[in-house]
Coordinates of C-alpha atoms in Angstrom, one line a residue:
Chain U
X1 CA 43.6 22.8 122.5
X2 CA 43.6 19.7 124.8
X3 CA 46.0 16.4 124.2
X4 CA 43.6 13.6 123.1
X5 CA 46.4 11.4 123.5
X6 CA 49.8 11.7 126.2
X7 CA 51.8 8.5 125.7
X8 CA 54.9 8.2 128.1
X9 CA 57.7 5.4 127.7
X10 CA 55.0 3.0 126.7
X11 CA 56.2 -0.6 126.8
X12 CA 54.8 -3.9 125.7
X13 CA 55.5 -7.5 125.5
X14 CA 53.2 -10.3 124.0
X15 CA 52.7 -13.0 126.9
X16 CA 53.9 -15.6 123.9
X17 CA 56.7 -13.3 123.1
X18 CA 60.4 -13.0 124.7
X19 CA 61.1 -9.2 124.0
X20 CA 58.8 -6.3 124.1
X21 CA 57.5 -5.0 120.8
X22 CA 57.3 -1.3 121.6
X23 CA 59.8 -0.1 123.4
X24 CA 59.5 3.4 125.6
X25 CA 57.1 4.9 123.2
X26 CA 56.7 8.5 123.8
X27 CA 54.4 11.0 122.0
X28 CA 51.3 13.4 122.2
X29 CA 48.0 13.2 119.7
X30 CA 46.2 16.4 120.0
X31 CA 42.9 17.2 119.9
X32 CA 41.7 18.2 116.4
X33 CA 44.9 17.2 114.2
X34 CA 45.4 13.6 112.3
X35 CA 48.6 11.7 113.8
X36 CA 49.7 9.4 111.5
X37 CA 51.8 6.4 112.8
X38 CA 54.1 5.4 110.2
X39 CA 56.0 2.3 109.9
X40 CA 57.2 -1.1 108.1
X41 CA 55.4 -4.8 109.0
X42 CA 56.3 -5.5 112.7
X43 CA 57.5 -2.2 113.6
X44 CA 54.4 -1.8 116.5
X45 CA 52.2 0.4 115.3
X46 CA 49.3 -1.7 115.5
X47 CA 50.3 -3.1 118.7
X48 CA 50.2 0.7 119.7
X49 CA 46.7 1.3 118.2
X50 CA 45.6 -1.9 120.0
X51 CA 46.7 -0.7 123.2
X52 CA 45.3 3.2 122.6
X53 CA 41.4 1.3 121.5
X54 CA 42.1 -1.0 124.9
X55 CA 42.4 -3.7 123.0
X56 CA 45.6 -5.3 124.7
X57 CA 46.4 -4.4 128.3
X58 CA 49.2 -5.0 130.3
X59 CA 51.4 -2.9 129.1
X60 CA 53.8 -0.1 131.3
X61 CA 54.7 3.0 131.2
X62 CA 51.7 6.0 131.2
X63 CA 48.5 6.7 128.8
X64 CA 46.5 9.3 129.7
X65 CA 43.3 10.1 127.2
X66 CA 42.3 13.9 127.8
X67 CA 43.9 14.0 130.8
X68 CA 42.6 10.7 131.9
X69 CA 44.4 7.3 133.0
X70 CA 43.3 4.6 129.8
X71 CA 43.6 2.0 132.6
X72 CA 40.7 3.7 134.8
X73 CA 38.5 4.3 131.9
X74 CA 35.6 1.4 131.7
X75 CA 33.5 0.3 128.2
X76 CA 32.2 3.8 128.4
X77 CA 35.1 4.9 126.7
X78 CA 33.9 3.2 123.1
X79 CA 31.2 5.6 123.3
X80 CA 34.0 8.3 122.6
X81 CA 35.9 6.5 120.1
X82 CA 35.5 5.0 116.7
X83 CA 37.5 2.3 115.0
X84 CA 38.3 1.7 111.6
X85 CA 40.0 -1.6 110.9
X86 CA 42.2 -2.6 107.7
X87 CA 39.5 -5.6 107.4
X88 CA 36.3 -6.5 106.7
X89 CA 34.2 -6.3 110.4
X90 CA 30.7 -6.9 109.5
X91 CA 28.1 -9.4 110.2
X92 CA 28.3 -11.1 106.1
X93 CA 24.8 -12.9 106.3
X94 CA 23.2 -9.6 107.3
X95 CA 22.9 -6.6 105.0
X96 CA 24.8 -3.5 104.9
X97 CA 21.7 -1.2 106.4
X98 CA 20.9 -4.3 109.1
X99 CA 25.0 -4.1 110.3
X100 CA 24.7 -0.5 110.5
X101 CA 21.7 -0.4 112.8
X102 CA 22.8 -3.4 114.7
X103 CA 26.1 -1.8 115.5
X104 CA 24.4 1.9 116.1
X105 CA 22.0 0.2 118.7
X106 CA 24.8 0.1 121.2
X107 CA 25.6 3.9 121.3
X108 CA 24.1 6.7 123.2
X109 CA 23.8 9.2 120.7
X110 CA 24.8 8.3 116.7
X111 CA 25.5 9.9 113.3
X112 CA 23.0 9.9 110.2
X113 CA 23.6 6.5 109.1
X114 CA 21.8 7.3 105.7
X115 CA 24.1 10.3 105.4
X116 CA 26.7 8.5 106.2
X117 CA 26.0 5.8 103.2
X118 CA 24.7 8.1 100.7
X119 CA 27.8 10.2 101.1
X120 CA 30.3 7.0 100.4
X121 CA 28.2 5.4 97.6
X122 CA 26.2 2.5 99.6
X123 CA 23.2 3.9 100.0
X124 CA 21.7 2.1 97.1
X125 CA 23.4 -1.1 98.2
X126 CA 22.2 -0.6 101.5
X127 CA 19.7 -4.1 101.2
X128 CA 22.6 -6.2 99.9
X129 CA 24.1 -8.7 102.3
X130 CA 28.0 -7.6 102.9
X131 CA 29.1 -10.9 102.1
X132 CA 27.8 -9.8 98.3
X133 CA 29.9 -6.8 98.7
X134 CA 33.3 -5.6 96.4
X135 CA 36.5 -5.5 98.8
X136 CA 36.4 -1.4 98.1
X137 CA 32.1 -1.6 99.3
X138 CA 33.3 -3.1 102.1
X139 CA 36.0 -0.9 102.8
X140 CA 34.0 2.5 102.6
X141 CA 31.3 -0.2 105.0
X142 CA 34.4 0.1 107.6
X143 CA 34.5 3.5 107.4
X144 CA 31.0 4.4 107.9
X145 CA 31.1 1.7 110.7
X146 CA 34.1 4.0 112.6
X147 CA 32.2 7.5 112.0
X148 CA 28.1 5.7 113.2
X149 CA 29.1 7.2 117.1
X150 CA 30.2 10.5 115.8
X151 CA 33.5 9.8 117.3
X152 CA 35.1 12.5 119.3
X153 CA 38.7 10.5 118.3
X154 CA 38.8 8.3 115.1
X155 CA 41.5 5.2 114.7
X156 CA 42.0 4.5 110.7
X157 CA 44.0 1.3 110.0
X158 CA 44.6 1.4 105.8
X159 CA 41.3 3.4 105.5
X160 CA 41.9 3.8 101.8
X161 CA 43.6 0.5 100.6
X162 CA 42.0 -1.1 98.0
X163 CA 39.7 2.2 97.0
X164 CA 39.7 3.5 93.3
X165 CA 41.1 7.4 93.3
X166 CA 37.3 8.5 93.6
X167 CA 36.3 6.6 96.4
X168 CA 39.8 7.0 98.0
X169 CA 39.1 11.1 97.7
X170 CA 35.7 10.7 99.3
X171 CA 36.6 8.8 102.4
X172 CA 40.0 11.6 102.8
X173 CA 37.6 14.6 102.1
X174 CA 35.4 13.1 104.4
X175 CA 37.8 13.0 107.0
X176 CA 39.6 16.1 106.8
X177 CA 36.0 17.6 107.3
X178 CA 35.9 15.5 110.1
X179 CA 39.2 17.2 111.4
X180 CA 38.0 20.8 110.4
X181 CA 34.7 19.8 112.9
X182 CA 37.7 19.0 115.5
X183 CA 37.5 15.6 115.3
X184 CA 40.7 14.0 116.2
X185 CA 42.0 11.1 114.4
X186 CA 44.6 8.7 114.2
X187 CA 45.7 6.8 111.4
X188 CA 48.3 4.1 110.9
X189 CA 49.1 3.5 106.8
X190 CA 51.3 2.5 104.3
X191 CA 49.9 4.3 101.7
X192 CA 52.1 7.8 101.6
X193 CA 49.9 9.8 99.8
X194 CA 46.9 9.8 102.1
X195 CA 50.1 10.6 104.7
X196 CA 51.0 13.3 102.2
X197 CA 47.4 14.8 101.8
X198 CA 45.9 14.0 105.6
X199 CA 48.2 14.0 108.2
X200 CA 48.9 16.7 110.6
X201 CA 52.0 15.1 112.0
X202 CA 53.2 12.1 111.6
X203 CA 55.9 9.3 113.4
X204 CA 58.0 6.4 112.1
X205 CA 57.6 3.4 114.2
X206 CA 61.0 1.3 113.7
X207 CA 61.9 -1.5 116.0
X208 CA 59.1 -1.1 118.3
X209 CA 60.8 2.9 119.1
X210 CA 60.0 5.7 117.5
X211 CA 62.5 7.0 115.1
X212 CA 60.5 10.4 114.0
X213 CA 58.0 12.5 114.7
X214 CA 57.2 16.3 112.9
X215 CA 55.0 17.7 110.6
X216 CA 55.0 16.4 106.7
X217 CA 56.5 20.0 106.1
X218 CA 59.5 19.9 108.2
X219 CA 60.4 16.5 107.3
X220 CA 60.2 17.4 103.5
X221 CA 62.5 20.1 104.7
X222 CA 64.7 18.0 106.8
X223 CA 65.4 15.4 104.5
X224 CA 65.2 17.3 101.5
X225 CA 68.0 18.6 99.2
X226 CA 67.8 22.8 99.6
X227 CA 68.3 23.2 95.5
X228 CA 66.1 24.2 92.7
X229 CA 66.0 22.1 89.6
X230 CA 65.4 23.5 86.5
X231 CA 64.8 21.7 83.3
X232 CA 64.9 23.7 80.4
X233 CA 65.3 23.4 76.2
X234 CA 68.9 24.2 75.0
X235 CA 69.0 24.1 71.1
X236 CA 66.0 21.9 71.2
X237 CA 67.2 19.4 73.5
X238 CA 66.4 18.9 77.0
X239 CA 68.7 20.2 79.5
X240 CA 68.8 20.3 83.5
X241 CA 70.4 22.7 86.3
X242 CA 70.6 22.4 89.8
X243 CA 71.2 25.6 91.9
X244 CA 71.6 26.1 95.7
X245 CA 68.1 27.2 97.3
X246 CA 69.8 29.6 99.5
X247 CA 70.6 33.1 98.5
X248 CA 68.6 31.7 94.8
X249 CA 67.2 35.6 94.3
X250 CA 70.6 36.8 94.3
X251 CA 72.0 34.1 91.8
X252 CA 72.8 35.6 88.3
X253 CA 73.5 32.3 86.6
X254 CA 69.6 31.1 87.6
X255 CA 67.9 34.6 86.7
X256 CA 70.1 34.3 83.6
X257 CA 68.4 31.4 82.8
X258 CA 65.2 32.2 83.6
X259 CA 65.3 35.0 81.3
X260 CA 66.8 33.4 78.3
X261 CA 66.0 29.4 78.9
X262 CA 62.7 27.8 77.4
X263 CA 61.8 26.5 81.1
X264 CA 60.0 23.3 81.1
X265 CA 59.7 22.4 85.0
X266 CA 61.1 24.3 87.8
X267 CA 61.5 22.2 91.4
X268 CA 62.7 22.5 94.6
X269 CA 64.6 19.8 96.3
X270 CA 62.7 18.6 98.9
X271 CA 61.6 14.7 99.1
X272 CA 59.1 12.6 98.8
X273 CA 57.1 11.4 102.2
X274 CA 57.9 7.7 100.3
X275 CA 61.8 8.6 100.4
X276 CA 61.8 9.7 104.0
X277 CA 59.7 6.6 104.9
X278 CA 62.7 4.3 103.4
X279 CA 65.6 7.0 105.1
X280 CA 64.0 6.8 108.6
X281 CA 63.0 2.8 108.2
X282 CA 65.3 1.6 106.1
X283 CA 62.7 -0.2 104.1
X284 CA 61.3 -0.2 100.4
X285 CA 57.4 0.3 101.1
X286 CA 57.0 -2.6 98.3
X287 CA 57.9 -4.8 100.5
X288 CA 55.9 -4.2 103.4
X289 CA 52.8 -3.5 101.5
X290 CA 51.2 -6.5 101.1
X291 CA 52.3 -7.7 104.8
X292 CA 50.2 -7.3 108.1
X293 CA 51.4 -5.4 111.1
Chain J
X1 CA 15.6 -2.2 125.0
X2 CA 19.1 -2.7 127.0
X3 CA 22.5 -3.6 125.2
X4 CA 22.0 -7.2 126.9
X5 CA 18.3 -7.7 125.4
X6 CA 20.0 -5.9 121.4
X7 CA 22.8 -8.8 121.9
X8 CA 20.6 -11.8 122.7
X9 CA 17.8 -10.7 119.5
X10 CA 20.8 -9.8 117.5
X11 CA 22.7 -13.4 118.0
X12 CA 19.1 -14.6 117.7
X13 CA 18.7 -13.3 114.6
X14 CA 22.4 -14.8 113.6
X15 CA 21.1 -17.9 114.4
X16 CA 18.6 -17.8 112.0
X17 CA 20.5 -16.3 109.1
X18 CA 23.6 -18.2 109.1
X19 CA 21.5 -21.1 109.1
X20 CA 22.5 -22.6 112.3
X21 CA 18.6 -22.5 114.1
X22 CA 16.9 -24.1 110.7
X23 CA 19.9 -27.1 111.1
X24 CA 19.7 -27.5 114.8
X25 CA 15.7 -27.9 114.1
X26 CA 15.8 -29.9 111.3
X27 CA 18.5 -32.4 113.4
X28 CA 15.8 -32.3 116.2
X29 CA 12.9 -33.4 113.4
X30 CA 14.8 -36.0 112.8
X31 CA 15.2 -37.5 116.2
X32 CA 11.7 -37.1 116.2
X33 CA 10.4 -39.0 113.4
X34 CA 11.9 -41.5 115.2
X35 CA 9.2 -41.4 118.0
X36 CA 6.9 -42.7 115.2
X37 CA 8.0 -45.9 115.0
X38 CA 9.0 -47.0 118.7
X39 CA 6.4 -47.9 121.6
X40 CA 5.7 -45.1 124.6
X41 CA 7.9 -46.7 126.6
X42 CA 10.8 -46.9 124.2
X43 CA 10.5 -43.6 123.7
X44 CA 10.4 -42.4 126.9
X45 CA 13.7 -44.5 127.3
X46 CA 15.2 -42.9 124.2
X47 CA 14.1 -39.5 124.9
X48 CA 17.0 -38.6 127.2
X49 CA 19.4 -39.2 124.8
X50 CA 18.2 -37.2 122.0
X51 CA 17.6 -34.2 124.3
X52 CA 21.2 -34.8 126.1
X53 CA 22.9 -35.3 122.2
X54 CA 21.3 -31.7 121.6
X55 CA 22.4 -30.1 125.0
X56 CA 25.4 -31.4 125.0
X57 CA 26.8 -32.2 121.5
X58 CA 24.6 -30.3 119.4
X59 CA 24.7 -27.0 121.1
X60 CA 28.9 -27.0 121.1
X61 CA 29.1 -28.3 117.7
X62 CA 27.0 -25.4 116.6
X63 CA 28.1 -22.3 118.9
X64 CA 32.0 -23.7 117.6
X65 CA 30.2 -22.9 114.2
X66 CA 28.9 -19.6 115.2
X67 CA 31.7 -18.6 116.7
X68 CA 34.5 -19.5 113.7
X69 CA 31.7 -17.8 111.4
X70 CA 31.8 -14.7 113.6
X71 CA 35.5 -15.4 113.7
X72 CA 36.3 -15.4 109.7
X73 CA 34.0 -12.1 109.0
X74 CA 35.8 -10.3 111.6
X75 CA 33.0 -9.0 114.0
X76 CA 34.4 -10.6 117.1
X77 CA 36.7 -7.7 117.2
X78 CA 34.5 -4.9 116.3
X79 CA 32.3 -6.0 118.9
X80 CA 35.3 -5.9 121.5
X81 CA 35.5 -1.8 120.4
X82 CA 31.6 -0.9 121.0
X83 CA 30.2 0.2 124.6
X84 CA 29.7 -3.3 125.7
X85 CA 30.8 -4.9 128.4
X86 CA 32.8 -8.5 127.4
X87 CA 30.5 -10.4 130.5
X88 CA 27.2 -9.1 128.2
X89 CA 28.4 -10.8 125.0
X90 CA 29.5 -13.7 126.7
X91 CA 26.1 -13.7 128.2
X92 CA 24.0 -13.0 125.0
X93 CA 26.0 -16.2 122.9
X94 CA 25.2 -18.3 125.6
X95 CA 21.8 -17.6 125.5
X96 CA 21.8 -18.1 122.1
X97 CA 23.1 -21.4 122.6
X98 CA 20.9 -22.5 125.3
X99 CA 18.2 -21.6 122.8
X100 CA 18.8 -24.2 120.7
X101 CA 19.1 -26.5 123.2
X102 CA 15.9 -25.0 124.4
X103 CA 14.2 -25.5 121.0
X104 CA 15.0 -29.3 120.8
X105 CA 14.1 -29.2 124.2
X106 CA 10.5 -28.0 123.5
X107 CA 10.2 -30.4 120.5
X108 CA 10.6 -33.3 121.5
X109 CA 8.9 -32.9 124.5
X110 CA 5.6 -31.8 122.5
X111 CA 6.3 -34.5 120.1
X112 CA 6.2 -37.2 122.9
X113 CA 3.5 -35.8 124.0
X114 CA 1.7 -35.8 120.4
X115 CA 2.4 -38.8 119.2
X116 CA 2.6 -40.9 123.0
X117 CA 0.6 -38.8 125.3
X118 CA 3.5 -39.0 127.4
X119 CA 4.2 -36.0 130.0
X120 CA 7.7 -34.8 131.5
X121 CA 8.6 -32.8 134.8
X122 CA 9.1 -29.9 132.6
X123 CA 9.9 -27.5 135.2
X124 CA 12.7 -30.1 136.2
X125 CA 13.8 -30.7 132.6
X126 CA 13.8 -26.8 132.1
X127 CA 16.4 -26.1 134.8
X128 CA 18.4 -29.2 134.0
X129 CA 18.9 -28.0 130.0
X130 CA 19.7 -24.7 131.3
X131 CA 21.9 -25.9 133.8
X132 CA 23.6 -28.2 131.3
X133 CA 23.4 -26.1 128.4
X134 CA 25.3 -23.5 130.6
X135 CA 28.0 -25.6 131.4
X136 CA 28.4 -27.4 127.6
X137 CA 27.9 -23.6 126.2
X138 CA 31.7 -22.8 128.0
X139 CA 32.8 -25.9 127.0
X140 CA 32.2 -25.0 123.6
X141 CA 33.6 -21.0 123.7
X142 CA 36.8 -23.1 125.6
X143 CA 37.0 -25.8 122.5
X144 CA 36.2 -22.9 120.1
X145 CA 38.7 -20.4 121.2
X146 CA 41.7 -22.8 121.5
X147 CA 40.9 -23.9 117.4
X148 CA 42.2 -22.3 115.1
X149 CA 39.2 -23.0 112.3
X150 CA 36.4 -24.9 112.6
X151 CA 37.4 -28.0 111.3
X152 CA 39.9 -28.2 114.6
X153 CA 37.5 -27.3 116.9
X154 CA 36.2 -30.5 115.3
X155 CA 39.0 -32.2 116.1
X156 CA 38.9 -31.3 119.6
X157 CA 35.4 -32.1 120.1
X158 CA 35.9 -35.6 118.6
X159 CA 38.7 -36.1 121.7
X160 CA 35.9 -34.3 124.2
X161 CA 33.0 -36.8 123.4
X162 CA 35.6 -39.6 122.9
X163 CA 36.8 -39.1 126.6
X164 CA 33.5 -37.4 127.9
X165 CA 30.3 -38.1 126.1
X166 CA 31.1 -42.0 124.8
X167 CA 31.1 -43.7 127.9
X168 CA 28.1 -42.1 129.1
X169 CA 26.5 -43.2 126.1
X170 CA 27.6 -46.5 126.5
X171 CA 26.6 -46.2 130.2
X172 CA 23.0 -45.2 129.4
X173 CA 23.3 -48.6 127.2
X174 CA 23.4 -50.3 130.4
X175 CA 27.0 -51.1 129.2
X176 CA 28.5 -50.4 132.7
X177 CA 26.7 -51.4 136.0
X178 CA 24.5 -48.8 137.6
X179 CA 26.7 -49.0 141.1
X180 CA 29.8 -47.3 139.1
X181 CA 27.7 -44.6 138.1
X182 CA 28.7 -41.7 140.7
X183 CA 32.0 -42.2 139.2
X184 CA 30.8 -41.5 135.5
X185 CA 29.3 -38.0 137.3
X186 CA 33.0 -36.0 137.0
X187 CA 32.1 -36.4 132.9
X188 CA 30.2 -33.2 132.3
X189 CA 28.3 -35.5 129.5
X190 CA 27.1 -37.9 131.9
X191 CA 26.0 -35.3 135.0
X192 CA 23.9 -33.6 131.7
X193 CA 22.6 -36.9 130.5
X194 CA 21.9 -38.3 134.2
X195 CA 20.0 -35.0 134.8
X196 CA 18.0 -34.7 131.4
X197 CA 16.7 -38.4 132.1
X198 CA 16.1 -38.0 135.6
X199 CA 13.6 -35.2 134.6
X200 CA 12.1 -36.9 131.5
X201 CA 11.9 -40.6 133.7
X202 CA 10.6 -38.7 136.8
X203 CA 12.6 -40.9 138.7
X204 CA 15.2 -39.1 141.1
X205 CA 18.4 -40.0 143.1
X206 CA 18.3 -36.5 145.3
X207 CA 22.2 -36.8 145.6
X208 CA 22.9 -37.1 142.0
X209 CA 20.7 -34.7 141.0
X210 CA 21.9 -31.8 143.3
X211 CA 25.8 -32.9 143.4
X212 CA 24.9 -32.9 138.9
X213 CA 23.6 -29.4 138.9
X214 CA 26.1 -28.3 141.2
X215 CA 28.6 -29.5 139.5
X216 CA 27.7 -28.6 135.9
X217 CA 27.2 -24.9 137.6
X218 CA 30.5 -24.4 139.2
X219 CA 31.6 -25.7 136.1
X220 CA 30.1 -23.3 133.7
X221 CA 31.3 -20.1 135.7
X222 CA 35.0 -21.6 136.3
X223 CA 35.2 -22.3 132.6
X224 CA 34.1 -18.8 131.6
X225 CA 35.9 -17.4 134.2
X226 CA 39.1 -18.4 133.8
X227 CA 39.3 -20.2 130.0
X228 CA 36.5 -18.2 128.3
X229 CA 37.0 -14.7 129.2
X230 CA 40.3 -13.8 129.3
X231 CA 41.2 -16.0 126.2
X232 CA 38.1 -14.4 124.2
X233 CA 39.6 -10.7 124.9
X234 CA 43.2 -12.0 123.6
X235 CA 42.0 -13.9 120.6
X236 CA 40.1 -10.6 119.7
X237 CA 42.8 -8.7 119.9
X238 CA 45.1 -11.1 117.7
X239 CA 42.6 -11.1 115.0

């Protein structure tokens, strides 16, 4: 498996502004897994996803895509890639089937775009200008506009926000098939449980660094609490018990209470991907929701 | 058809949709019905002007339009992450523009034709708009990208034809004697305006003429070299 992505002590600095905004960035996105790039308002993660779509320039230290320098690599490279952004990027006088084709006219070689719309829900609306269109049409519009090149990499800002549960599913089953095809993809969010149920690995961006990187797994692990919960009936009320994971086959007191206990829940100790993302930033995520990066 | 030909029918067909073609022509019909009521000679006098006003004022006002349009819905950037060169799009919404001024162009020269019988040096006057709209096309990407909405790229082009376009008028008034004229020529207004009536007049001053169009041409590609282009890439990257 080949790195889509090899970032080395990446550094940059907005001409307007005094200090850089990422500082000495280092990580890997490989081919065929979703990276998610995790972080509070201001942290750099969209200044990073600028920089990796070739968006900003100017910036130090080493990008290489598959093997290649990002700075050698002309408007060719859009052929390759395909960009989701948090807003609304479509032509709003023009309907949603006229953006599409307009937009597909510019690649070499493109998806299904009725496949494409009939598998979020537009099809139907296809003759409706986007301007007419619900936030969530227009969001699932963004996302058909990222997959029209079938992208061998996919950048996802938000993908989801603002979907109902249904439409949220279809757009993350849709791209973990994308991933099982070995499409690579990288998505910056707020929204921890499309981290939770997409990502491969993920990183916190804090301070323009970057404070973590592992799998959802290990991180569970690392800042979880090794104990099993158990919350059980005693005399009719409810009752709770925490025992230490390790050596928990071996513990008389919870086999005791497994045997004699009405059990209502049994859980292990490890956190939330919403608790690790306020350990490792040090911010609540409803307060960085609503704000831009 | 190339990506150069899909972004000229595709601003085209912006043009049309957002309403700004159907404006610019109804603004020209208006200058037209004019022509009715003046003599062939009055209108060959007045002719300049209403070509120049849509070269020069009408074209910025409405790419400034286009542009905060493209601007609020957010396409500017998506464009800027498609297989496109930046030079092509640049290209494509100047042609756009230059078709309007184009359109006027062709109007009221068939209307002064219709209603006065009165003929132009149309290959002249062609290559003068272009020329002109070329130039007043970067002045409007370099008005449009340093405002923030549309009603202060407004703003700014009140100060433009306040410093640039109002004198010239005033000149073509006969407000200010014809020997200070050369001097007027460093206003990209008045080189456009001197131009526009030098092919609708048929009356050439050889200098004028080729110091104008060189002028309005170095113009144009400084402008979009060094304002247009590098400050269209960072403003799509802002958002």
């Amino acid at each position: 498996m080949q790195t889509a992505f090899s970032v080395k002590d990446l550094q940059f600095r907005y001409p307007s502004s005094g200090a850089d905004v990422i500082k000495g960035v280092t990580f890997d996105v490989r081919e065929g897994e979703i990276f998610g790039l995790l972080g509070p308002s201001g942290a750099g993660k969209s200044t990073t996803q600028k920089i990796l779509v070739k968006l900003l320039e100017n910036y130090r230290g080493s990008i290489k895509y598959f093997g290649q320098d990002l700075k050698d690599m002309n408007h060719s490279f859009y052929e390759e890639i395909g960009v989701g952004f948090e807003v609304p990027v479509h032509f709003t006088k023009l309907t949603a089937l006229e953006n599409m084709q307009y937009f597909a006219g510019f690649y070499r070689r493109t998806a299904n775009i009725q496949e494409l719309m009939e598998r979020v829900g537009l099809w139907e609306y296809r003759n409706m200008k986007v301007g007419e269109y619900s936030k969530g049409m227009k969001v699932r519009l963004n996302f058909v506009r990222a997959m029209l090149n079938n992208p061998r990499v996919l950048f996802l800002d938000e993908v989801t926000n603002g979907l109902d549960p249904k439409n949220a599913r279809i757009i993350k089953d849709m791209i973990g098939e994308y991933r099982d095809r070995g499409g690579t993809v990288f998505l910056t969010t707020h929204l921890m449980n499309d981290v939770e149920q997409l990502c491969d690995r993920v990183a916190f961006c804090v301070g323009g660094r970057l404070a973590e990187i592992s799998t959802p797994r290990d991180l569970k692990l690392k800042y979880g609490k090794r104990e099993v919960k158990v919350e059980y009936r005693d005399n009719g009320a409810l009752a709770s018990a925490v025992f230490p994971l390790d050596g928990i086959g071996f513990n008389e007191e919870f086999q005791n209470l497994l045997r004699t206990a009405e059990i209502e829940t049994i859980h292990t100790g490890e956190t939330t991907m919403e608790e690790i993302f306020i350990i490792v930033t040090g911010v609540e995520l409803n307060e960085q929701a609503g704000q831009a990066d | 058809m190339n990506k150069l030909a899909k972004l000229i029918k595709g601003e085209i067909k912006r043009l049309v949709r957002y309403k700004i073609l159907p404006v610019s022509l109804a603004t020209t019909a208006l200058w037209i019905g004019l022509f009715l009521f003046v003599s062939a000679a009055e209108a060959r006098q007045i002719a300049p002007l209403v070509i120049f006003v849509d070269v020069a004022a009408m074209s910025v006002l409405l790419l400034g339009a286009s542009h905060h349009l493209e601007k609020q819905d957010g396409t500017i950037r998506t464009m800027m992450v498609m297989p496109v060169p930046l030079g092509q799009i640049l290209t494509a919404k100047t042609v756009a523009s230059m078709v309007l001024a184009l359109e006027s162009t062709v109007v009221t020269a068939v209307a002064l034709y219709v209603i006065h019988g009165i003929t132009l040096d149309y290959a002249a006057l062609l290559l003068f708009v272009v020329v002109a709209g070329a130039a007043h096309a970067a002045i409007g990407f370099a008005l449009s990208l340093n405002s923030k909405d549309f009603n202060s790229m407004l703003g700014l082009l009140m100060v433009y034809m306040f410093v640039f376009t109002i004198p010239s008028i005033l000149f073509s008034f006969g407000i200010v004697d014809a020997k200070y004229e050369w001097l007027f020529m460093i206003s990209p207004s008045h080189s456009a305006h001197h131009l526009i009536a030098s092919a609708v007049r048929e009356d050439y001053q050889l200098g004028m003429v080729f110091g104008g169009c060189l002028y309005l041409a170095v113009l144009a590609a400084l402008l979009f070299k060094f304002a247009v282009y590098p400050k269209f890439k960072s403003n799509a990257a802002r958002g």
